[in-house]
Every structure is written in structure tokens, then in C-alpha cells.
């Protein structure tokens, strides 16, 4: 039984949400379509598509091309994430030749480091930096796919995606690939908001520290946005915080698997659903983060469907409209992003079609999400400890 105050606030917010009415459109616009219109895109040859991008060497492209090979894997067992209690980042940061903070609360670019040469201490410090800053960027990285997999295994057992293609010899690699034949979801009228996600949140133990290397990039376009989930939580109205804290939501792989089957692709594992807290606590920072996303979150447990739908719609709008806690990264060939999937959502901008874009993601499992009522918001904790502004974590 929740405390009386929380129960009262919950009922109050449910009542307010249930009483909301969608306004009817004006009569002269009542026949307008509700979704975005289909956008015209050019039709090009493979050679024309390649001319729009900075390409990886052919042998690397071929080696890391996604292949849909029938394979079946058992359900993922409970895994243990290597714990880190590192609280300083001096070994990592002192080795960087330049540190660029892209926004105050999310996104830092480190120069002068090679990810394949990090010591174990620097790897631990990188995990802390990603937990604090959300995402860390590196340019001109020589790390090979074998080394990228090794770095991923340092942070936890590697996820095998249940229904996407992988390089023939590397089933743990998730390939991010677009070319002249790929579906341009925005051009097809796919709602932009639905593209915001945290990777495979439907798993029992979704990812933590995740890496993506772009080996082929468009000359222009193809950026990625990340949003700070600490701030997505902390900037919510108090009523919403009280309503969602302690509640859980269902995250499902069913729609993704159904779409793969409709496309004739082999499923490597049966679709799963898992229940996760809507506000989760990060195990290293102890900060609260909003943990829902429009791709995989389906419903809030224990509330009427109409209330669940309206609350989730509000939370998705809040995430997608939160310009003050986002960062946008412009990729170059051999750039790598290292982000913490527990405390960010991201959005790959599909403005580059029909150019080539080819990246390889390595995705270690983390702990099962949990919520500690005593945990604090990001700035709530930092300000209490004397933070005076500037870049979080520095």
C-alpha cells in the first residue's frame, strides 16, 4: 500500500489525465491526414550511392556486412556485470590531448586516445565518464572489430540481437547499415518520435556501456542525437515524478520480431517482454533516470490503459522536446561513440539516403534495472555536493 500522500497524488494525476479532451480540428482542416506525407527520395545506383560517402576499405566492408544466416539461440541467462567503484578519471583524462564538452550535461569528445590501447583502469574510468556524461566520442580510431568485441566483453557478456543481420564470423556484432536499397522510414511517413530508443530495453538485463564505430559515413548527414535520461527525469513536473516513481512498465520485443518475420528474416531468439522500473537508479552514479522509450515500452503496469497511454505519450513528448538535455554528433569515418544505454536514449537521423552508412555496434549486458527510492536526481546530488556549474563530471 503506498503512503497516503503518494496515493492521493496518483489518483489526482490519473483524474487529470483521464479528464483531458482532444480538441476537434477546425472544420476547414478536418480532412487533413494525421500522419506525415510520403517524401520523395532519389533513386540511384550502387556507384552513385558510394560516391556520396567516405568508404571503408572494401575488405572491411565485406567482412562486416550484415548477413541474415538462420541461427537459433537459447533465452539469455542472468548475467553478472563487472562492477566498478571508480570515482576518479585522472588516468583517462590526463592521457587525452584535448577534452571538448559538447553541452553542459551530456556529450564529451576526447582526443589523443586510442580505445584499443586503454589500460583496465582507463576502461573503468571510461565507464564512469559515460555514466556521468551519457556519451563519449572519439575520432580516428584504429580499433578493429576483434578489439571492439574485447572492449565490450570487459564491460559485460555480449548481447546477440534476436532479429538483425550480423557479420558471418561475429554474431555479437550489431550492424547499422543503410544504402540505396534501404527503407527510409521518415520518407515512408514513420513517426519521427518513434525513432527515439534505448537499445533492446526489452531484455531482462538491457545494455550498459555500448560502443558504435562508423566505418563508412555519408559526406553530409547521418548524425545521431543522444538525450540525457537523468535530465529527462529531473525536469519533469513534480506531479509526474510522484506518479511514475516506483511504478514499472512492460518493454516488448514483439513488434520488432513481427516486423522481421514480415520481411522474411530469420529470428534467432523468440521475442521477450520484461518489466522494468519507469525511473531507474544508476549503479555507479546513484542518480535517477527516466527509463521508457517509444520503440519498446508498451504499457505502465497497474493503471488503466487510457492513463498509461496518456502518461507515456507525455513522457515521450518530454524526451523528444528536451532540447536542453540533448547532444548531436556529426560522424566522421572511424569515429566511435561510447554511451551508457541505462541513462540515455538516442535517435539516428535518417537524412542521408541514398548514401552509404555502415557502423558496427557492440552491446554488453548490464544489471537488471532497479529503483532505489533514496537515490537522487543528477543536479540535486551535484548541487548538494557543491557543484557550481559548467560540465557535469568535471
Short mmCIF file of C-alpha atoms in Angstrom, two decimals:
data_model
loop_
_atom_site.label_atom_id
_atom_site.label_comp_id
_atom_site.label_asym_id
_atom_site.label_seq_id
_atom_site.Cartn_x
_atom_site.Cartn_y
_atom_site.Cartn_z
CA UNK A 1 0.00 0.00 0.00
CA UNK A 2 1.61 3.36 -0.99
CA UNK A 3 1.84 6.19 1.53
CA UNK A 4 -1.36 8.24 1.67
CA UNK A 5 0.29 11.28 0.10
CA UNK A 6 1.61 9.32 -2.88
CA UNK A 7 -1.71 7.52 -3.33
CA UNK A 8 -3.55 10.85 -3.27
CA UNK A 9 -1.19 12.37 -5.84
CA UNK A 10 -1.50 9.29 -8.02
CA UNK A 11 -5.28 9.45 -8.05
CA UNK A 12 -5.18 13.19 -8.63
CA UNK A 13 -2.93 12.85 -11.68
CA UNK A 14 -4.90 9.90 -13.03
CA UNK A 15 -8.03 12.04 -12.79
CA UNK A 16 -6.39 14.96 -14.56
CA UNK A 17 -5.10 12.74 -17.34
CA UNK A 18 -8.42 10.96 -17.75
CA UNK A 19 -10.22 14.30 -17.98
CA UNK A 20 -8.08 15.59 -20.84
CA UNK A 21 -10.00 16.04 -24.08
CA UNK A 22 -8.51 16.08 -27.55
CA UNK A 23 -9.74 19.19 -29.30
CA UNK A 24 -11.54 18.66 -32.58
CA UNK A 25 -9.78 20.25 -35.54
CA UNK A 26 -11.28 23.30 -37.17
CA UNK A 27 -13.76 22.45 -39.91
CA UNK A 28 -11.51 23.61 -42.73
CA UNK A 29 -8.73 21.22 -41.61
CA UNK A 30 -10.85 18.24 -40.57
CA UNK A 31 -9.97 16.25 -43.68
CA UNK A 32 -6.21 16.72 -43.40
CA UNK A 33 -4.18 13.49 -42.89
CA UNK A 34 -2.97 12.88 -39.34
CA UNK A 35 0.39 11.37 -40.30
CA UNK A 36 3.32 12.83 -42.24
CA UNK A 37 3.15 12.70 -46.01
CA UNK A 38 5.37 10.49 -48.13
CA UNK A 39 8.63 12.27 -49.03
CA UNK A 40 10.22 11.95 -52.47
CA UNK A 41 13.73 10.45 -52.42
CA UNK A 42 16.10 9.91 -55.37
CA UNK A 43 16.73 6.54 -56.99
CA UNK A 44 20.44 5.88 -57.55
CA UNK A 45 22.85 3.11 -58.49
CA UNK A 46 25.30 1.49 -56.06
CA UNK A 47 28.14 3.52 -57.59
CA UNK A 48 26.18 6.75 -57.15
CA UNK A 49 25.35 5.80 -53.57
CA UNK A 50 29.02 5.07 -52.80
CA UNK A 51 30.07 8.42 -54.27
CA UNK A 52 28.01 10.14 -51.55
CA UNK A 53 30.04 8.58 -48.70
CA UNK A 54 33.54 8.21 -47.29
CA UNK A 55 34.08 4.47 -47.62
CA UNK A 56 35.88 1.88 -45.53
CA UNK A 57 38.30 -0.37 -47.46
CA UNK A 58 36.38 -3.00 -49.42
CA UNK A 59 37.71 -5.93 -47.38
CA UNK A 60 36.49 -4.29 -44.15
CA UNK A 61 33.10 -3.51 -45.67
CA UNK A 62 32.73 -7.10 -46.89
CA UNK A 63 33.90 -8.60 -43.59
CA UNK A 64 31.40 -6.54 -41.58
CA UNK A 65 28.43 -6.64 -43.95
CA UNK A 66 25.23 -7.90 -42.28
CA UNK A 67 24.17 -11.39 -43.29
CA UNK A 68 20.87 -12.99 -42.32
CA UNK A 69 22.03 -16.52 -41.52
CA UNK A 70 19.48 -18.82 -39.86
CA UNK A 71 20.61 -19.46 -36.29
CA UNK A 72 18.80 -20.11 -33.03
CA UNK A 73 19.99 -19.07 -29.60
CA UNK A 74 18.53 -20.04 -26.21
CA UNK A 75 16.92 -17.44 -23.91
CA UNK A 76 19.52 -15.14 -22.39
CA UNK A 77 20.53 -16.30 -18.89
CA UNK A 78 21.01 -13.96 -15.95
CA UNK A 79 24.42 -12.36 -16.36
CA UNK A 80 26.75 -10.54 -13.99
CA UNK A 81 28.10 -7.13 -14.93
CA UNK A 82 31.65 -6.42 -13.74
CA UNK A 83 31.22 -3.81 -11.02
CA UNK A 84 33.32 -0.66 -10.84
CA UNK A 85 33.61 1.68 -7.90
CA UNK A 86 35.99 4.09 -9.62
CA UNK A 87 35.29 7.67 -8.56
CA UNK A 88 38.12 9.49 -10.37
CA UNK A 89 39.00 9.77 -14.04
CA UNK A 90 42.55 11.12 -13.81
CA UNK A 91 44.27 8.26 -15.66
CA UNK A 92 41.94 8.55 -18.66
CA UNK A 93 41.70 12.32 -18.81
CA UNK A 94 45.40 13.01 -18.25
CA UNK A 95 46.16 10.91 -21.35
CA UNK A 96 43.84 12.98 -23.57
CA UNK A 97 45.36 15.78 -25.62
CA UNK A 98 42.06 17.67 -25.83
CA UNK A 99 38.75 17.46 -23.97
CA UNK A 100 35.68 19.05 -25.58
CA UNK A 101 32.36 19.20 -23.73
CA UNK A 102 29.59 19.48 -26.31
CA UNK A 103 26.86 20.50 -23.82
CA UNK A 104 26.83 21.05 -20.05
CA UNK A 105 25.08 17.78 -19.15
CA UNK A 106 25.72 15.31 -21.99
CA UNK A 107 28.44 14.58 -24.52
CA UNK A 108 32.24 14.85 -24.27
CA UNK A 109 34.79 14.37 -27.05
CA UNK A 110 38.24 13.04 -26.10
CA UNK A 111 41.24 13.44 -28.42
CA UNK A 112 44.64 11.76 -28.36
CA UNK A 113 43.44 8.37 -27.12
CA UNK A 114 43.08 5.03 -28.89
CA UNK A 115 40.40 2.74 -27.46
CA UNK A 116 42.44 -0.36 -28.31
CA UNK A 117 45.29 0.87 -26.08
CA UNK A 118 43.40 1.67 -22.88
CA UNK A 119 44.55 0.13 -19.61
CA UNK A 120 41.99 -1.62 -17.41
CA UNK A 121 42.00 1.40 -15.10
CA UNK A 122 41.26 3.70 -18.05
CA UNK A 123 38.46 1.37 -19.17
CA UNK A 124 36.88 1.64 -15.72
CA UNK A 125 37.24 5.41 -15.82
CA UNK A 126 35.66 5.50 -19.28
CA UNK A 127 32.64 3.63 -17.88
CA UNK A 128 32.37 6.25 -15.13
CA UNK A 129 32.70 9.10 -17.64
CA UNK A 130 29.96 7.56 -19.82
CA UNK A 131 27.76 7.14 -16.74
CA UNK A 132 28.22 10.82 -15.83
CA UNK A 133 28.25 12.38 -19.31
CA UNK A 134 25.93 9.93 -21.09
CA UNK A 135 28.07 9.57 -24.21
CA UNK A 136 31.78 9.99 -25.01
CA UNK A 137 33.13 10.45 -28.54
CA UNK A 138 36.47 9.51 -30.11
CA UNK A 139 37.81 10.34 -33.59
CA UNK A 140 40.21 8.48 -35.91
CA UNK A 141 40.07 5.18 -34.05
CA UNK A 142 42.14 2.23 -35.28
CA UNK A 143 40.27 -0.32 -33.13
CA UNK A 144 39.44 -3.49 -35.10
CA UNK A 145 36.20 -5.40 -34.72
CA UNK A 146 38.02 -8.08 -32.70
CA UNK A 147 39.36 -5.39 -30.36
CA UNK A 148 35.96 -3.72 -30.13
CA UNK A 149 34.45 -7.04 -29.07
CA UNK A 150 37.19 -7.45 -26.47
CA UNK A 151 36.47 -3.98 -25.07
CA UNK A 152 32.79 -4.84 -24.90
CA UNK A 153 33.45 -8.10 -23.04
CA UNK A 154 35.38 -6.12 -20.43
CA UNK A 155 32.10 -4.41 -19.51
CA UNK A 156 29.86 -7.49 -19.59
CA UNK A 157 28.62 -10.50 -21.59
CA UNK A 158 27.76 -9.51 -25.15
CA UNK A 159 24.23 -9.32 -26.49
CA UNK A 160 23.27 -11.16 -29.68
CA UNK A 161 20.45 -9.34 -31.41
CA UNK A 162 17.42 -11.61 -31.93
CA UNK A 163 16.43 -10.50 -35.43
CA UNK A 164 19.01 -8.40 -37.25
CA UNK A 165 21.81 -9.45 -39.54
CA UNK A 166 25.38 -9.85 -38.30
CA UNK A 167 28.77 -10.39 -39.94
CA UNK A 168 29.22 -14.07 -40.69
CA UNK A 169 32.01 -14.61 -38.16
CA UNK A 170 30.83 -12.17 -35.48
CA UNK A 171 27.31 -12.97 -34.24
CA UNK A 172 27.64 -10.49 -31.33
CA UNK A 173 28.10 -7.55 -33.69
CA UNK A 174 25.01 -5.50 -34.44
CA UNK A 175 25.41 -3.88 -37.86
CA UNK A 176 23.94 -0.43 -38.51
CA UNK A 177 23.71 -0.28 -42.28
CA UNK A 178 21.97 1.89 -44.86
CA UNK A 179 22.39 2.11 -48.61
CA UNK A 180 20.41 2.99 -51.74
CA UNK A 181 18.12 0.00 -51.18
CA UNK A 182 17.34 0.63 -47.51
CA UNK A 183 13.95 1.80 -46.32
CA UNK A 184 13.92 5.48 -45.44
CA UNK A 185 11.47 5.33 -42.55
CA UNK A 186 10.97 9.09 -42.40
CA UNK A 187 10.29 9.26 -46.16
CA UNK A 188 7.74 6.47 -45.71
CA UNK A 189 5.89 8.50 -43.11
CA UNK A 190 7.19 6.70 -39.99
CA UNK A 191 6.57 8.96 -36.94
CA UNK A 192 9.83 10.65 -36.02
CA UNK A 193 9.21 10.32 -32.29
CA UNK A 194 9.13 6.52 -32.60
CA UNK A 195 12.81 6.52 -33.56
CA UNK A 196 13.92 7.54 -30.06
CA UNK A 197 15.07 4.44 -28.17
CA UNK A 198 17.49 2.83 -25.81
CA UNK A 199 18.86 -0.38 -27.26
CA UNK A 200 16.94 -3.64 -26.71
CA UNK A 201 15.32 -2.44 -23.47
CA UNK A 202 13.01 -5.45 -23.67
CA UNK A 203 15.78 -7.77 -22.42
CA UNK A 204 15.87 -8.87 -18.77
CA UNK A 205 19.26 -7.17 -18.43
CA UNK A 206 19.45 -4.42 -21.06
CA UNK A 207 22.76 -2.93 -22.17
CA UNK A 208 25.11 -0.68 -20.24
CA UNK A 209 28.35 0.65 -21.77
CA UNK A 210 27.87 0.37 -25.55
CA UNK A 211 30.21 1.16 -28.46
CA UNK A 212 29.47 2.07 -32.07
CA UNK A 213 32.17 2.59 -34.70
CA UNK A 214 31.25 4.10 -38.06
CA UNK A 215 33.42 2.60 -40.80
CA UNK A 216 31.60 4.26 -43.73
CA UNK A 217 29.84 7.61 -43.39
CA UNK A 218 27.96 9.96 -45.71
CA UNK A 219 29.80 13.10 -46.77
CA UNK A 220 26.91 15.01 -45.23
CA UNK A 221 24.13 13.90 -42.90
CA UNK A 222 23.66 10.77 -40.81
CA UNK A 223 24.19 12.44 -37.42
CA UNK A 224 22.99 10.85 -34.17
CA UNK A 225 21.20 12.53 -31.27
CA UNK A 226 21.50 11.39 -27.65
CA UNK A 227 19.25 12.58 -24.83
CA UNK A 228 20.20 12.67 -21.15
CA UNK A 229 17.71 10.48 -19.24
CA UNK A 230 18.85 11.89 -15.89
CA UNK A 231 17.63 15.28 -17.01
CA UNK A 232 14.56 13.83 -18.71
CA UNK A 233 13.59 12.68 -15.21
CA UNK A 234 14.77 15.71 -13.26
CA UNK A 235 12.97 18.26 -15.47
CA UNK A 236 9.59 16.54 -15.15
CA UNK A 237 6.85 18.30 -13.18
CA UNK A 238 6.73 17.09 -9.58
CA UNK A 239 3.28 15.54 -10.11
CA UNK A 240 4.64 13.30 -12.83
CA UNK A 241 7.69 12.35 -10.77
CA UNK A 242 5.47 11.28 -7.89
CA UNK A 243 3.18 9.36 -10.23
CA UNK A 244 5.85 7.33 -12.05
CA UNK A 245 8.42 6.69 -9.31
CA UNK A 246 8.09 3.14 -8.03
CA UNK A 247 5.92 2.10 -10.99
CA UNK A 248 7.03 -0.30 -13.70
CA UNK A 249 6.40 -0.62 -17.43
CA UNK A 250 6.45 -3.50 -19.90
CA UNK A 251 9.13 -3.44 -22.61
CA UNK A 252 8.46 -5.77 -25.54
CA UNK A 253 10.37 -7.24 -28.49
CA UNK A 254 7.16 -8.49 -30.12
CA UNK A 255 6.67 -5.68 -32.65
CA UNK A 256 10.31 -5.77 -33.72
CA UNK A 257 10.15 -9.55 -34.18
CA UNK A 258 6.84 -9.34 -36.05
CA UNK A 259 8.33 -6.81 -38.46
CA UNK A 260 11.36 -9.05 -39.02
CA UNK A 261 9.11 -12.02 -39.79
CA UNK A 262 7.01 -9.95 -42.21
CA UNK A 263 10.25 -9.08 -44.01
CA UNK A 264 11.12 -12.77 -44.26
CA UNK A 265 14.08 -12.54 -41.90
CA UNK A 266 15.09 -15.43 -39.62
CA UNK A 267 14.50 -14.99 -35.88
CA UNK A 268 17.46 -16.00 -33.75
CA UNK A 269 15.51 -15.99 -30.48
CA UNK A 270 11.85 -15.89 -29.50
CA UNK A 271 10.55 -12.39 -28.63
CA UNK A 272 10.50 -11.49 -24.94
CA UNK A 273 8.83 -8.97 -22.68
CA UNK A 274 10.22 -7.73 -19.39
CA UNK A 275 9.02 -5.37 -16.70
CA UNK A 276 11.35 -2.51 -15.72
CA UNK A 277 11.06 0.48 -13.39
CA UNK A 278 10.00 3.69 -15.13
CA UNK A 279 12.60 5.53 -13.07
CA UNK A 280 15.79 3.53 -12.57
CA UNK A 281 18.84 4.11 -10.39
CA UNK A 282 22.28 4.02 -11.98
CA UNK A 283 24.58 1.66 -10.04
CA UNK A 284 27.67 3.89 -10.33
CA UNK A 285 26.34 7.44 -10.04
CA UNK A 286 23.30 6.63 -7.90
CA UNK A 287 21.25 9.12 -9.98
CA UNK A 288 17.66 8.64 -11.10
CA UNK A 289 17.00 8.27 -14.83
CA UNK A 290 13.77 8.07 -16.83
CA UNK A 291 13.67 4.62 -18.42
CA UNK A 292 11.00 4.48 -21.12
CA UNK A 293 11.24 4.76 -24.90
CA UNK A 294 8.63 4.78 -27.68
CA UNK A 295 10.14 1.87 -29.63
CA UNK A 296 9.91 -0.78 -26.93
CA UNK A 297 7.89 0.46 -23.93
CA UNK A 298 4.29 -0.69 -24.25
CA UNK A 299 2.32 0.00 -21.07
CA UNK A 300 2.53 1.03 -17.44
CA UNK A 301 1.72 -1.78 -15.05
CA UNK A 302 -1.21 -1.36 -12.67
CA UNK A 303 -3.00 1.63 -14.21
CA UNK A 304 -5.86 1.80 -16.74
CA UNK A 305 -4.81 1.64 -20.41
CA UNK A 306 -6.01 5.16 -21.21
CA UNK A 307 -3.98 6.55 -18.30
CA UNK A 308 -0.93 4.53 -19.33
CA UNK A 309 -1.21 5.73 -22.93
CA UNK A 310 -1.51 9.38 -21.95
CA UNK A 311 1.33 9.29 -19.42
CA UNK A 312 3.66 7.52 -21.84
CA UNK A 313 2.73 9.97 -24.60
CA UNK A 314 3.59 12.84 -22.26
CA UNK A 315 6.93 11.24 -21.33
CA UNK A 316 7.82 10.60 -24.99
CA UNK A 317 6.96 14.21 -25.87
CA UNK A 318 9.09 15.37 -22.95
CA UNK A 319 12.07 13.34 -24.18
CA UNK A 320 11.78 14.35 -27.83
CA UNK A 321 11.25 18.05 -26.99
CA UNK A 322 14.05 18.28 -24.42
CA UNK A 323 16.46 20.41 -26.44
CA UNK A 324 18.36 21.49 -23.31
CA UNK A 325 19.47 17.94 -22.48
CA UNK A 326 20.43 16.59 -25.91
CA UNK A 327 23.65 16.37 -27.90
CA UNK A 328 24.05 15.93 -31.66
CA UNK A 329 27.16 14.21 -33.03
CA UNK A 330 28.40 14.52 -36.60
CA UNK A 331 30.21 11.32 -37.53
CA UNK A 332 33.44 11.05 -39.46
CA UNK A 333 34.93 7.81 -40.76
CA UNK A 334 36.41 5.76 -37.87
CA UNK A 335 34.63 7.79 -35.19
CA UNK A 336 33.47 5.82 -32.13
CA UNK A 337 30.74 6.66 -29.64
CA UNK A 338 30.78 5.08 -26.18
CA UNK A 339 27.48 5.59 -24.36
CA UNK A 340 25.63 4.27 -21.35
CA UNK A 341 22.32 2.82 -22.55
CA UNK A 342 20.97 2.91 -18.99
CA UNK A 343 20.85 6.71 -18.88
CA UNK A 344 20.40 7.84 -22.49
CA UNK A 345 18.06 7.43 -25.43
CA UNK A 346 19.25 8.07 -28.96
CA UNK A 347 17.99 8.80 -32.45
CA UNK A 348 19.80 8.10 -35.72
CA UNK A 349 18.88 10.87 -38.15
CA UNK A 350 17.86 9.39 -41.49
CA UNK A 351 18.61 12.38 -43.70
CA UNK A 352 21.44 10.80 -45.67
CA UNK A 353 19.57 8.49 -48.05
CA UNK A 354 20.60 7.26 -50.58
CA UNK A 355 24.21 7.50 -49.35
CA UNK A 356 26.02 4.60 -47.66
CA UNK A 357 26.28 4.48 -43.85
CA UNK A 358 27.86 1.46 -42.16
CA UNK A 359 28.56 1.07 -38.45
CA UNK A 360 29.24 -1.79 -36.03
CA UNK A 361 27.81 -1.85 -32.52
CA UNK A 362 28.96 -3.97 -29.59
CA UNK A 363 26.39 -4.21 -26.80
CA UNK A 364 27.30 -5.65 -23.36
CA UNK A 365 24.55 -6.62 -20.93
CA UNK A 366 24.32 -4.68 -17.67
CA UNK A 367 22.38 -5.35 -14.47
CA UNK A 368 18.62 -5.81 -14.36
CA UNK A 369 17.17 -2.28 -13.93
CA UNK A 370 16.20 -1.35 -10.38
CA UNK A 371 14.97 1.69 -8.47
CA UNK A 372 16.09 2.93 -5.05
CA UNK A 373 13.66 5.46 -3.55
CA UNK A 374 16.57 7.10 -1.71
CA UNK A 375 18.50 7.82 -4.92
CA UNK A 376 18.72 11.42 -6.11
CA UNK A 377 18.43 13.42 -9.30
CA UNK A 378 21.61 14.34 -11.15
CA UNK A 379 21.72 18.06 -10.34
CA UNK A 380 20.04 17.53 -6.97
CA UNK A 381 23.02 15.41 -5.94
CA UNK A 382 25.69 17.54 -7.61
CA UNK A 383 24.47 20.85 -6.19
CA UNK A 384 24.29 19.33 -2.70
CA UNK A 385 27.96 18.39 -3.13
CA UNK A 386 28.97 21.93 -4.16
CA UNK A 387 28.64 21.86 -7.96
CA UNK A 388 28.77 25.45 -9.26
CA UNK A 389 28.05 24.90 -12.95
CA UNK A 390 29.91 24.03 -16.12
CA UNK A 391 30.26 20.49 -17.41
CA UNK A 392 28.80 17.71 -15.28
CA UNK A 393 31.54 15.34 -14.06
CA UNK A 394 34.29 17.96 -14.19
#
